[in-house]
Coordinates of C-alpha atoms and ligand atoms in Angstrom, one line a residue:
Chain A
X1 CA -16.7 24.1 38.2
X2 CA -17.6 22.5 41.4
X3 CA -19.6 19.4 40.3
X4 CA -21.5 21.0 37.1
X5 CA -19.9 18.9 34.5
X6 CA -21.2 15.9 36.5
X7 CA -24.7 17.5 36.4
X8 CA -24.8 18.9 33.0
X9 CA -22.9 15.6 30.8
X10 CA -22.7 16.6 27.4
X11 CA -25.6 13.8 26.6
X12 CA -28.1 15.8 28.6
X13 CA -27.3 19.0 27.0
X14 CA -27.9 17.1 23.6
X15 CA -31.3 15.7 24.6
X16 CA -32.2 19.2 25.8
X17 CA -31.1 20.8 22.7
X18 CA -32.7 18.2 20.5
X19 CA -35.6 16.5 22.4
X20 CA -36.5 13.1 21.1
X21 CA -40.2 12.4 20.6
X22 CA -41.3 16.0 21.1
X23 CA -44.8 16.9 20.0
X24 CA -48.3 15.6 20.5
X25 CA -50.7 12.8 19.5
X26 CA -54.4 13.2 18.5
X27 CA -56.3 12.4 21.9
X28 CA -58.3 10.2 21.7
X29 CA -57.0 7.6 20.9
X30 CA -54.0 8.7 22.8
X31 CA -54.1 9.9 26.2
X32 CA -52.6 12.9 27.4
X33 CA -51.4 13.3 31.1
X34 CA -49.9 16.9 32.5
X35 CA -47.1 17.0 35.2
X36 CA -46.3 20.0 37.2
X37 CA -43.5 21.0 39.3
X38 CA -45.2 23.6 41.5
X39 CA -41.8 24.7 42.9
X40 CA -40.4 25.8 39.5
X41 CA -43.0 26.1 37.2
X42 CA -42.0 23.4 35.1
X43 CA -44.3 21.4 33.1
X44 CA -44.0 17.8 31.2
X45 CA -46.8 16.6 28.9
X46 CA -47.0 13.0 28.0
X47 CA -49.0 11.8 25.4
X48 CA -49.4 7.9 25.4
X49 CA -50.4 5.4 22.5
X50 CA -50.8 2.3 23.5
X51 CA -51.5 -0.6 21.2
X52 CA -54.5 -1.9 23.2
X53 CA -55.1 -0.5 26.6
X54 CA -57.4 -3.2 27.3
X55 CA -54.1 -5.6 27.8
X56 CA -53.2 -3.6 30.9
X57 CA -49.6 -3.7 31.7
X58 CA -49.0 -6.0 28.6
X59 CA -50.1 -3.3 26.5
X60 CA -47.2 -2.3 24.0
X61 CA -46.3 1.7 24.0
X62 CA -46.5 2.2 20.2
X63 CA -46.0 5.7 20.6
X64 CA -45.1 8.3 22.9
X65 CA -44.8 12.3 22.5
X66 CA -43.4 15.0 25.2
X67 CA -44.8 18.3 25.6
X68 CA -44.3 21.1 28.1
X69 CA -41.3 23.4 28.9
X70 CA -38.6 23.5 31.7
X71 CA -35.1 23.3 32.4
X72 CA -32.6 21.1 30.8
X73 CA -32.9 18.5 33.4
X74 CA -36.6 17.7 33.2
X75 CA -36.5 18.0 29.8
X76 CA -33.7 15.9 29.0
X77 CA -34.8 13.4 31.5
X78 CA -38.3 13.1 29.6
X79 CA -36.5 12.9 26.2
X80 CA -34.4 10.1 27.0
X81 CA -37.6 8.5 29.0
X82 CA -39.6 8.5 25.9
X83 CA -36.7 7.0 23.5
X84 CA -36.2 4.3 26.4
X85 CA -39.7 3.4 26.6
X86 CA -41.0 3.6 23.2
X87 CA -42.0 -0.3 21.7
X88 CA -41.5 -1.7 25.3
X89 CA -44.7 -2.7 27.2
X90 CA -46.3 -0.9 30.2
X91 CA -44.8 -3.4 32.8
X92 CA -41.4 -2.7 31.6
X93 CA -42.1 1.2 31.5
X94 CA -43.0 0.8 34.8
X95 CA -40.0 -1.3 35.8
X96 CA -37.6 1.0 34.2
X97 CA -39.2 3.7 36.0
X98 CA -38.6 2.3 39.2
X99 CA -35.3 1.6 38.3
X100 CA -34.7 5.3 37.5
X101 CA -36.4 6.9 40.6
X102 CA -34.4 4.5 42.7
X103 CA -31.1 6.0 41.2
X104 CA -32.6 9.3 41.9
X105 CA -33.2 8.7 45.4
X106 CA -30.7 6.2 46.7
X107 CA -28.0 8.5 47.5
X108 CA -30.4 11.2 48.6
X109 CA -29.5 10.0 52.5
X110 CA -25.6 10.0 51.9
X111 CA -25.3 13.2 49.6
X112 CA -21.8 13.8 48.9
X113 CA -20.8 10.0 48.3
X114 CA -19.2 8.9 45.8
X115 CA -22.3 8.0 43.6
X116 CA -21.1 4.4 43.0
X117 CA -23.2 2.0 41.3
X118 CA -26.9 1.6 42.2
X119 CA -28.4 -1.8 42.7
X120 CA -30.5 -1.2 39.4
X121 CA -30.2 -4.8 37.8
X122 CA -31.5 -7.9 39.6
X123 CA -33.6 -6.3 42.1
X124 CA -37.3 -7.1 41.3
X125 CA -36.9 -7.5 37.8
X126 CA -39.0 -11.1 38.1
X127 CA -40.4 -12.0 35.0
X128 CA -40.8 -8.6 33.2
X129 CA -38.0 -8.1 30.7
X130 CA -35.6 -5.1 31.5
X131 CA -34.7 -2.1 29.6
X132 CA -31.0 -1.1 30.0
X133 CA -30.6 2.7 31.7
X134 CA -28.5 3.6 28.9
X135 CA -28.2 7.4 28.2
X136 CA -30.1 7.6 31.5
X137 CA -27.1 6.8 33.6
X138 CA -25.9 10.2 32.7
X139 CA -28.7 11.7 35.1
X140 CA -26.8 10.0 37.9
X141 CA -25.0 13.1 38.6
X142 CA -28.5 15.0 39.5
X143 CA -28.6 13.3 43.0
X144 CA -25.7 15.6 44.1
X145 CA -28.3 18.4 43.9
X146 CA -30.9 17.6 45.7
X147 CA -33.1 20.6 44.3
X148 CA -32.9 19.0 40.9
X149 CA -34.0 15.5 41.8
X150 CA -37.7 16.6 41.1
X151 CA -36.9 17.9 38.1
X152 CA -35.3 14.5 36.7
X153 CA -38.6 12.5 37.9
X154 CA -41.1 14.9 36.7
X155 CA -41.6 13.2 33.2
X156 CA -41.5 9.7 35.1
X157 CA -44.1 10.7 37.3
X158 CA -46.1 11.8 34.7
X159 CA -45.6 8.9 32.7
X160 CA -47.1 6.8 35.3
X161 CA -49.9 9.1 35.7
X162 CA -50.4 8.4 32.4
X163 CA -50.8 4.8 32.5
X164 CA -53.0 4.9 35.5
X165 CA -55.4 7.3 33.4
X166 CA -55.4 4.7 30.2
X167 CA -56.2 2.1 33.0
X168 CA -59.4 4.1 34.0
Chain B
X1 CA -46.6 61.5 42.5
X2 CA -48.6 59.0 44.0
X3 CA -45.9 56.0 43.9
X4 CA -44.5 57.0 47.4
X5 CA -41.3 55.1 46.7
X6 CA -38.0 55.4 44.5
X7 CA -37.3 59.2 43.9
X8 CA -34.5 59.6 45.5
X9 CA -33.6 62.8 47.6
X10 CA -30.6 64.1 46.2
X11 CA -28.9 65.4 49.7
X12 CA -29.3 62.2 51.7
X13 CA -26.1 60.8 52.8
X14 CA -25.2 57.7 51.0
X15 CA -25.1 54.6 52.9
X16 CA -21.6 52.9 53.7
X17 CA -22.2 49.8 52.1
X18 CA -18.9 47.8 53.8
X19 CA -20.2 49.1 57.4
X20 CA -23.6 48.0 56.4
X21 CA -22.4 44.5 55.3
X22 CA -20.4 44.0 58.7
X23 CA -23.8 44.1 60.7
X24 CA -25.0 40.7 58.5
X25 CA -22.2 38.0 59.5
X26 CA -23.6 35.4 57.0
X27 CA -22.5 37.8 54.0
X28 CA -18.8 37.1 55.3
X29 CA -19.7 33.4 54.8
X30 CA -17.6 31.7 52.0
X31 CA -20.0 30.2 49.5
X32 CA -18.6 27.7 47.1
X33 CA -15.2 29.0 46.9
X34 CA -16.4 32.5 46.2
X35 CA -18.0 35.2 48.7
X36 CA -21.7 34.9 49.3
X37 CA -23.4 37.3 46.6
X38 CA -26.9 37.3 48.0
X39 CA -29.4 38.6 45.4
X40 CA -32.5 36.8 47.1
X41 CA -33.8 39.6 49.5
X42 CA -37.3 39.8 47.7
X43 CA -37.8 36.1 49.0
X44 CA -36.4 36.7 52.6
X45 CA -33.9 39.1 53.6
X46 CA -30.7 38.4 55.7
X47 CA -30.9 39.5 59.5
X48 CA -28.2 42.0 61.4
X49 CA -26.7 41.1 64.7
X50 CA -29.0 43.4 66.3
X51 CA -31.9 41.2 65.6
X52 CA -30.6 37.9 66.9
X53 CA -29.5 39.7 69.9
X54 CA -32.6 41.2 70.7
X55 CA -34.2 37.8 70.7
X56 CA -31.3 35.9 72.7
X57 CA -31.9 38.8 75.4
X58 CA -35.6 38.4 75.6
X59 CA -35.3 34.7 76.0
X60 CA -32.2 35.4 78.5
X61 CA -34.0 37.7 80.6
X62 CA -37.9 38.5 79.9
X63 CA -39.4 35.2 78.4
X64 CA -43.0 33.5 80.1
X65 CA -46.2 33.3 78.2
X66 CA -47.6 36.8 77.6
X67 CA -51.0 38.2 79.6
X68 CA -53.0 36.1 81.7
X69 CA -50.5 36.1 84.7
X70 CA -49.9 38.0 87.8
X71 CA -46.0 37.7 88.1
X72 CA -43.5 40.1 87.0
X73 CA -41.8 37.8 84.5
X74 CA -45.0 37.4 82.5
X75 CA -45.4 41.3 82.7
X76 CA -42.1 42.2 81.4
X77 CA -42.6 39.5 78.3
X78 CA -46.0 41.2 77.7
X79 CA -44.5 44.5 77.8
X80 CA -41.9 43.4 75.4
X81 CA -44.5 42.1 73.1
X82 CA -46.7 45.2 73.5
X83 CA -44.1 47.6 73.0
X84 CA -43.1 45.9 69.8
X85 CA -46.9 46.4 68.5
X86 CA -46.4 50.1 69.4
X87 CA -43.0 49.9 67.3
X88 CA -44.9 48.7 64.4
X89 CA -47.7 50.6 64.5
X90 CA -45.4 53.7 64.5
X91 CA -43.4 51.9 61.7
X92 CA -46.5 52.1 59.1
X93 CA -47.6 55.3 60.4
X94 CA -50.7 54.0 62.5
X95 CA -52.7 55.7 64.8
X96 CA -52.5 53.2 67.6
X97 CA -50.9 50.0 68.4
X98 CA -54.7 48.4 68.5
X99 CA -54.3 48.6 64.8
X100 CA -51.8 45.9 64.8
X101 CA -52.5 42.2 64.8
X102 CA -49.7 39.8 64.5
X103 CA -50.0 36.7 62.5
X104 CA -47.2 34.5 61.2
X105 CA -46.6 35.8 58.1
X106 CA -48.3 38.1 55.5
X107 CA -50.0 35.1 53.8
X108 CA -52.0 34.6 57.1
X109 CA -52.6 38.4 57.2
X110 CA -54.7 38.5 53.5
X111 CA -56.6 35.0 54.5
X112 CA -57.5 37.1 57.6
X113 CA -58.7 39.7 55.9
X114 CA -60.4 37.5 53.3
X115 CA -61.5 35.0 55.8
X116 CA -62.9 37.6 58.2
X117 CA -63.6 40.8 56.8
X118 CA -64.3 38.8 53.1
X119 CA -66.8 36.4 54.5
X120 CA -68.8 38.6 56.8
X121 CA -69.2 41.3 54.1
X122 CA -69.3 40.0 50.7
X123 CA -72.3 38.3 49.0
X124 CA -72.7 36.3 45.7
X125 CA -71.7 39.0 42.8
X126 CA -69.8 41.6 45.0
X127 CA -66.6 42.2 43.7
X128 CA -62.9 42.3 44.4
X129 CA -60.3 44.1 42.3
X130 CA -56.9 42.6 42.1
X131 CA -53.7 43.3 39.7
X132 CA -52.5 40.7 37.5
X133 CA -49.1 41.1 39.0
X134 CA -50.3 39.7 42.7
X135 CA -48.4 37.2 44.6
X136 CA -50.4 34.1 45.1
X137 CA -50.9 35.0 48.6
X138 CA -53.0 38.0 47.4
X139 CA -54.9 35.9 44.8
X140 CA -55.7 32.5 46.4
X141 CA -57.4 33.7 49.4
X142 CA -60.0 35.7 46.8
X143 CA -60.7 32.7 44.9
X144 CA -61.6 30.7 47.7
X145 CA -63.7 33.6 48.7
X146 CA -65.2 33.1 44.8
X147 CA -65.7 29.8 45.2
X148 CA -67.6 29.9 48.8
X149 CA -69.4 32.9 48.2
X150 CA -69.7 33.6 44.8
X151 CA -67.3 36.9 44.8
X152 CA -66.5 38.4 41.3
X153 CA -62.8 38.6 40.8
X154 CA -61.7 41.7 38.4
X155 CA -58.1 41.8 37.3
X156 CA -56.4 45.0 36.4
X157 CA -54.1 44.1 33.4
X158 CA -50.4 45.6 32.9
X159 CA -48.7 47.6 30.0
X160 CA -46.5 46.0 27.7
X161 CA -43.7 47.6 29.8
X162 CA -44.9 45.6 32.8
X163 CA -46.5 49.1 34.7
X164 CA -50.3 48.8 36.0
X165 CA -52.5 49.4 33.0
X166 CA -54.8 52.0 34.2
X167 CA -56.9 52.6 31.5
X168 CA -60.0 50.4 32.7
X169 CA -59.5 51.1 36.3
X170 CA -62.7 52.9 36.7
X171 CA -64.9 50.1 35.0
X172 CA -63.0 47.7 37.4
X173 CA -63.5 49.5 40.4
X174 CA -67.3 50.5 39.5
X175 CA -69.6 48.8 42.1
X176 CA -66.4 47.1 43.8
X177 CA -66.2 46.2 47.3
X178 CA -62.6 46.0 47.7
X179 CA -59.3 46.8 45.8
X180 CA -56.3 44.5 46.9
X181 CA -53.0 45.3 45.1
X182 CA -49.7 44.9 45.8
X183 CA -47.4 47.8 47.1
X184 CA -44.5 46.2 44.9
X185 CA -44.5 43.4 42.1
X186 CA -42.1 40.7 43.9
X187 CA -41.5 39.9 40.0
X188 CA -41.1 43.2 38.2
X189 CA -40.2 45.6 40.9
X190 CA -42.9 47.6 39.5
X191 CA -44.3 49.9 42.3
X192 CA -48.0 50.9 41.4
X193 CA -49.5 54.3 42.3
X194 CA -51.2 52.8 45.3
X195 CA -52.3 56.0 46.9
X196 CA -53.8 57.3 43.4
X197 CA -55.5 54.0 43.2
X198 CA -56.9 54.0 47.0
X199 CA -58.2 57.4 46.1
X200 CA -60.3 56.1 43.2
X201 CA -61.3 52.9 45.0
X202 CA -62.6 55.0 48.0
X203 CA -64.4 57.2 45.4
X204 CA -66.1 54.0 43.9
X205 CA -67.1 53.0 47.8
X206 CA -64.5 50.3 47.9
X207 CA -61.9 49.2 50.8
X208 CA -58.4 49.0 49.6
X209 CA -56.3 46.4 50.9
X210 CA -52.2 46.7 50.1
X211 CA -50.1 43.7 50.1
X212 CA -46.9 45.3 51.3
X213 CA -44.5 42.7 51.6
X214 CA -42.1 44.2 49.1
X215 CA -42.7 47.8 49.7
X216 CA -42.7 47.9 53.3
X217 CA -39.0 46.8 53.6
X218 CA -37.9 49.1 51.1
X219 CA -39.5 52.6 51.6
X220 CA -41.2 54.5 54.0
X221 CA -45.0 53.3 54.6
X222 CA -47.7 55.8 55.7
X223 CA -50.9 54.4 55.8
X224 CA -52.8 57.4 56.1
X225 CA -50.5 58.9 52.5
X226 CA -51.4 55.5 50.9
X227 CA -55.2 55.3 51.7
X228 CA -54.9 52.0 52.8
X229 CA -57.7 50.4 54.8
X230 CA -55.7 46.9 55.4
X231 CA -51.9 46.3 55.1
X232 CA -50.1 43.2 55.3
X233 CA -46.4 42.3 55.4
X234 CA -43.9 39.6 56.8
X235 CA -41.2 40.5 59.4
X236 CA -38.4 38.1 57.4
X237 CA -38.6 40.3 54.6
X238 CA -37.4 43.3 56.4
X239 CA -34.3 41.9 58.2
X240 CA -36.8 40.5 61.0
X241 CA -37.1 37.0 62.0
X242 CA -39.7 34.3 60.3
X243 CA -42.8 33.3 62.1
X244 CA -44.1 36.7 62.4
X245 CA -46.3 38.6 60.0
X246 CA -48.5 41.8 60.5
X247 CA -51.9 43.2 59.5
X248 CA -52.6 46.6 60.1
X249 CA -56.3 47.6 59.7
X250 CA -58.2 50.6 61.1
X251 CA -59.8 50.0 64.4
X252 CA -63.1 50.1 63.4
X253 CA -63.0 47.7 60.6
X254 CA -61.4 45.5 63.1
X255 CA -63.7 45.8 65.6
X256 CA -66.5 45.2 63.2
X257 CA -65.1 41.8 61.8
X258 CA -65.5 38.6 63.1
X259 CA -62.4 36.3 64.9
X260 CA -60.6 34.4 62.2
X261 CA -59.2 31.5 64.4
X262 CA -60.4 30.6 67.5
X263 CA -58.6 29.4 70.9
X264 CA -56.9 30.9 73.9
X265 CA -56.1 34.7 74.2
X266 CA -59.1 35.9 71.4
X267 CA -61.9 35.6 74.2
X268 CA -63.0 37.5 76.8
X269 CA -65.3 34.6 78.1
X270 CA -66.4 31.2 77.1
X271 CA -69.5 29.2 78.0
X272 CA -70.7 25.9 77.1
X273 CA -73.0 27.6 74.6
X274 CA -70.9 30.1 73.3
X275 CA -68.1 32.8 73.6
X276 CA -67.4 36.5 73.8
X277 CA -64.4 37.6 71.9
X278 CA -61.7 39.9 73.3
X279 CA -61.2 43.5 72.0
X280 CA -59.0 44.1 69.3
X281 CA -56.3 43.5 68.5
X282 CA -56.5 40.3 70.5
X283 CA -59.7 39.0 68.9
X284 CA -57.5 38.2 66.3
X285 CA -54.9 36.6 68.2
X286 CA -55.6 33.3 69.4
X287 CA -53.1 31.0 70.9
X288 CA -49.6 31.8 72.1
X289 CA -48.1 34.9 69.7
X290 CA -44.8 34.7 68.3
X291 CA -43.3 36.8 71.4
X292 CA -39.9 36.6 70.6
X293 CA -40.2 37.1 66.8
X294 CA -42.3 40.1 67.7
X295 CA -39.2 41.5 69.9
X296 CA -36.8 40.5 67.0
X297 CA -38.9 42.4 64.6
X298 CA -39.0 45.7 66.7
X299 CA -35.4 45.3 66.7
X300 CA -35.3 45.0 63.1
X301 CA -37.4 48.1 62.5
X302 CA -35.1 50.2 65.4
X303 CA -32.0 48.9 63.1
X304 CA -33.7 49.9 59.4
X305 CA -35.0 53.4 60.9
X306 CA -31.6 54.1 62.6
X307 CA -30.2 54.1 59.1
X308 CA -33.1 55.5 57.3
X309 CA -35.7 54.1 55.0
X310 CA -35.5 57.2 52.8
X311 CA -31.7 56.3 52.7
X312 CA -32.2 52.7 51.8
X313 CA -34.7 53.4 49.2
X314 CA -32.1 55.8 47.7
X315 CA -29.4 53.4 47.4
X316 CA -31.6 50.7 46.4
X317 CA -32.6 53.1 43.6
X318 CA -28.8 53.7 42.8
X319 CA -28.4 50.0 42.4
X320 CA -31.4 49.3 40.0
X321 CA -30.1 52.2 38.1
X322 CA -26.8 50.6 38.0
X323 CA -28.0 47.2 37.2
X324 CA -30.4 48.4 34.6
X325 CA -27.5 50.2 32.8
X326 CA -24.9 47.8 33.0
X327 CA -26.3 44.3 32.6
X328 CA -28.1 45.2 29.4
X329 CA -24.9 47.2 27.9
X330 CA -22.7 44.1 28.7
X331 CA -25.4 41.3 27.5
X332 CA -27.2 43.4 24.4
X333 CA -29.9 40.9 23.1
X334 CA -28.8 38.2 25.4
X335 CA -30.8 39.3 28.2
X336 CA -34.1 40.3 28.6
X337 CA -35.3 42.2 31.7
X338 CA -39.1 41.7 32.2
X339 CA -40.7 45.2 33.7
X340 CA -40.0 48.8 33.5
X341 CA -36.8 49.2 31.8
X342 CA -36.1 52.2 33.9
X343 CA -35.4 52.8 37.5
X344 CA -38.5 55.3 37.8
X345 CA -41.3 53.5 40.0
X346 CA -39.7 50.8 40.1
X347 CA -38.0 49.0 43.0
X348 CA -34.7 46.9 43.7
X349 CA -35.9 43.6 41.8
X350 CA -35.2 42.4 38.4
X351 CA -36.5 39.4 36.6
X352 CA -34.7 38.4 33.6
X353 CA -34.3 35.8 30.9
X354 CA -30.8 35.0 29.7
X355 CA -29.4 33.5 26.6
X356 CA -31.9 30.7 26.1
X357 CA -30.6 29.2 29.3
X358 CA -33.5 27.8 31.6
X359 CA -33.6 30.1 34.9
X360 CA -33.4 26.8 36.8
X361 CA -29.7 25.8 34.9
X362 CA -28.9 29.6 35.2
X363 CA -29.3 29.9 38.9
X364 CA -27.4 26.6 39.4
X365 CA -24.6 28.1 37.5
X366 CA -24.8 31.3 39.1
X367 CA -24.7 29.3 42.7
X368 CA -21.1 27.9 41.9
X369 CA -20.2 31.7 42.2
X370 CA -21.8 32.2 45.3
X371 CA -24.3 34.5 43.6
X372 CA -28.0 33.4 44.8
X373 CA -30.9 34.4 42.6
X374 CA -34.3 32.8 42.1
X375 CA -35.4 30.8 39.5
X376 CA -39.1 30.0 39.0
X377 CA -42.6 31.7 39.0
X378 CA -42.1 33.4 42.1
X379 CA -45.7 32.7 43.3
X380 CA -47.4 34.7 40.3
X381 CA -48.3 32.2 37.7
X382 CA -51.3 34.6 36.3
X383 CA -48.1 37.0 36.0
X384 CA -46.1 34.4 34.4
X385 CA -49.0 33.7 31.8
X386 CA -49.0 37.7 30.8
X387 CA -44.9 37.4 30.3
X388 CA -45.8 34.3 28.3
X389 CA -42.9 32.3 30.2
X390 CA -43.0 29.6 32.8
X391 CA -40.1 31.0 34.8
X392 CA -37.6 34.0 35.1
X393 CA -34.8 34.3 36.9
X394 CA -34.8 37.0 39.6
X395 CA -32.0 39.3 41.4
X396 CA -33.2 41.6 44.3
X397 CA -31.3 43.9 46.3
X398 CA -31.2 45.2 49.8
X399 CA -29.3 47.7 51.9
X400 CA -26.4 45.4 52.3
X401 CA -25.9 45.1 48.3
X402 CA -23.4 47.1 46.3
X403 CA -22.3 47.7 42.8
X404 CA -19.8 44.9 43.5
X405 CA -22.5 42.4 43.8
X406 CA -24.3 43.4 40.7
X407 CA -20.7 43.2 38.8
X408 CA -20.4 39.8 40.6
X409 CA -24.0 38.8 39.3
X410 CA -22.7 40.0 35.7
X411 CA -19.4 37.9 35.6
X412 CA -21.6 34.8 36.8
X413 CA -23.7 35.4 34.0
X414 CA -20.8 35.6 31.5
X415 CA -19.4 32.4 32.9
X416 CA -23.1 30.6 32.2
X417 CA -23.3 32.0 28.7
X418 CA -19.8 29.9 28.1
X419 CA -20.5 27.0 30.2
X420 CA -23.7 26.4 27.9
X421 CA -21.8 27.6 25.2
X422 CA -24.6 29.1 22.8
Ligands
LIG1 C1 -45.8 40.6 47.3 C2 -46.0 39.4 48.1 N1 -46.8 39.2 48.8 C3 -47.0 38.2 49.8 C4 -45.8 37.2 50.0 C5 -46.1 36.4 50.8 O1 -45.3 36.4 52.1 P1 -45.2 35.2 53.2 O2 -44.5 33.9 52.5 O3 -44.0 36.0 54.1 O4 -46.5 35.0 53.7 C6 -44.6 37.6 49.3 C7 -43.3 36.7 49.5 O5 -42.8 36.1 48.8 C8 -44.4 38.5 48.5 O6 -43.5 38.8 47.4

C-alpha cells in the first residue's frame, strides 16, 4: 500500500496504542509546556520534573509526562521521546532532539530518496553523552510524507520549549 | 421555509455526472494508482476547462492595467473587469454592480466589514452576534475588534444535533449592532435559517452579514431574500480561480464606510495634506485588482448558471442523502457523523470520526486510494470544542461528484479499518 507500511511501523502503532509516560505532573514543582500544530489541531503537553533546574543543561530529567491528543505520528513520537530522555540530562536531551530533527529534515530536499542512513552519530556530540535513537529510528519513514513531519516534531519542539521555560 | 437551500425540486432534470466530470480534466488524472476521488471541494473546488480558457483568452487578447488609460486595450481590460462585476452582481441578485467589491478572498471581505464598517460604527459595549459554527474568518476579525474597540461578542449555540440553537436568539440580538453568520457550516454542512435570522436581527435593529463561502457555490443566492446587508464569498470555492473574493453590500452602507486599504485606484484626489476617496466600489479596491481572476470568476459563474444552481443543489442533496444512508448502514458504530443526521437543511459536507483512527491517519490511508478528504479543525476551533474533538475528517462534494465517489470513500474507509486492525 504505497509506502504506508514505512509510515506506520508496528512500533509506532504500539506507542500510539500504549503511550509511555502518559499523564500529568503536579505544577509546580514540575513545569508544563503546551505545543500546538495549528494545521491539524494536534496538541502535546509536556510535564517536566528536573532534579535541579538551577543546574541548567546539567540538570537531570527526573520525570516526564505527556498529555494532549493527536494523530498516531505526533503521539507516538512524543511517547518515544519521553522514554528516551527520562533519566538523562537536559544537554543529552537537547542533543537527541537535534539528532531527531536532523533525521526528520535531512531528506526534505530529496524526497523519494532511499531513506539511507543519516549522519546521526558523530556530528556535534562533543562532550555530551549521546542517547541512542533506538525505537525512534522507526519514525524515519515519516520524511517520505512531508506533511507529517510537523506531527513527528511537535513533541520535541514542546520539550525544547519546556527547557527554555524552566530556564527562566 | 427560511433556509433557502436543499429542498430539491422534483422535476429538475438530473445532472449528467459523467459529462460534468469531463469538464474537469484534473478528475481524470491518476492518483496513487487509482482514479482521483476528490471530496474536498469545501476547501477549494476544482475548475472546469472554461475558466482557464477565459483567463487565457483575456491574457492573449485584452490584458492591460485597468482604468486610468486612454488606449483601447486598457479599455478592453476595464470592460472585462467591469462586466465581471455586473456578472457577480446578478449572481447574488444585487441591484447594481456598484454593490460588488472585489477582494482577494472571503477572509479579506469579512475583514473589510470589520475594519471599515465595524471600526467606524461600533463603540465599547456594542454587540456583534456570531454563531459557534463560524469559520475563523468570521471570528478573528471580530475578536480583533473586541480587542481594539471593546466590542462585545455574543455567541449563538448549537443543538445536540448540530443545528443552530434558536432558543436564546432574541436575548442575543437584543441591542445588537450586527449579526454575522455563515450561510452553511464548513464543518457540519448545517444550513442555518438565514432569512429568518435576518428578519429577527433587523427587528432588533442589527445589520446582517452573511458568510456565503459555503452556500454561494451550491445554491441560488438572493441577497434580498436572505435579508443580507453584507455578503462575502470566495471565487475559488465556486469553480473560479484563487485570488479573487467578493464583498456584496448595500450601496448606502458602502458609501457610509471609510476606505479599508489605501493606495492607487481608490482615490479621487491626493494632496500633501490629505486625500479624497473614489466613489464606491473603487474606494475599497486599492492597487491593481485581480483582473484576470475576475474574468475567470465570471466564467465560473456562467458555467454554474448554465447548468443551473437549483440542479446542482438537487444533485448534491441526492449525494448527501446517499452518503447519510449508505455510510452508517455499512459501518454502524465505527462511524460517528457530526451534525444533522438527515439531509434536510444540510449541504454536501459531512464531518465524521471513524473507528478510533485519528483523522490525520485516516486521510493518509484514504489518500493511497486516491480519495481526498480533509482532516483537521477546518478553521473552526470553537466548533471543535463544542463537538469535544480536536479534529474531524471531512468529505464534501460538488456538482462533479457522483455516488461512485461516495462508494469509493466507503471502500477506502473499510480498508483503513483493516489496516489499523481495530
Ligand atoms: C465558511 C467559510 N468562511 C470563510 C472561509 C474563508 O475562505 P478564504 O480562505 O477563501 O478566504 C471559508 C473557507 O474555508 C469557509 O468555509
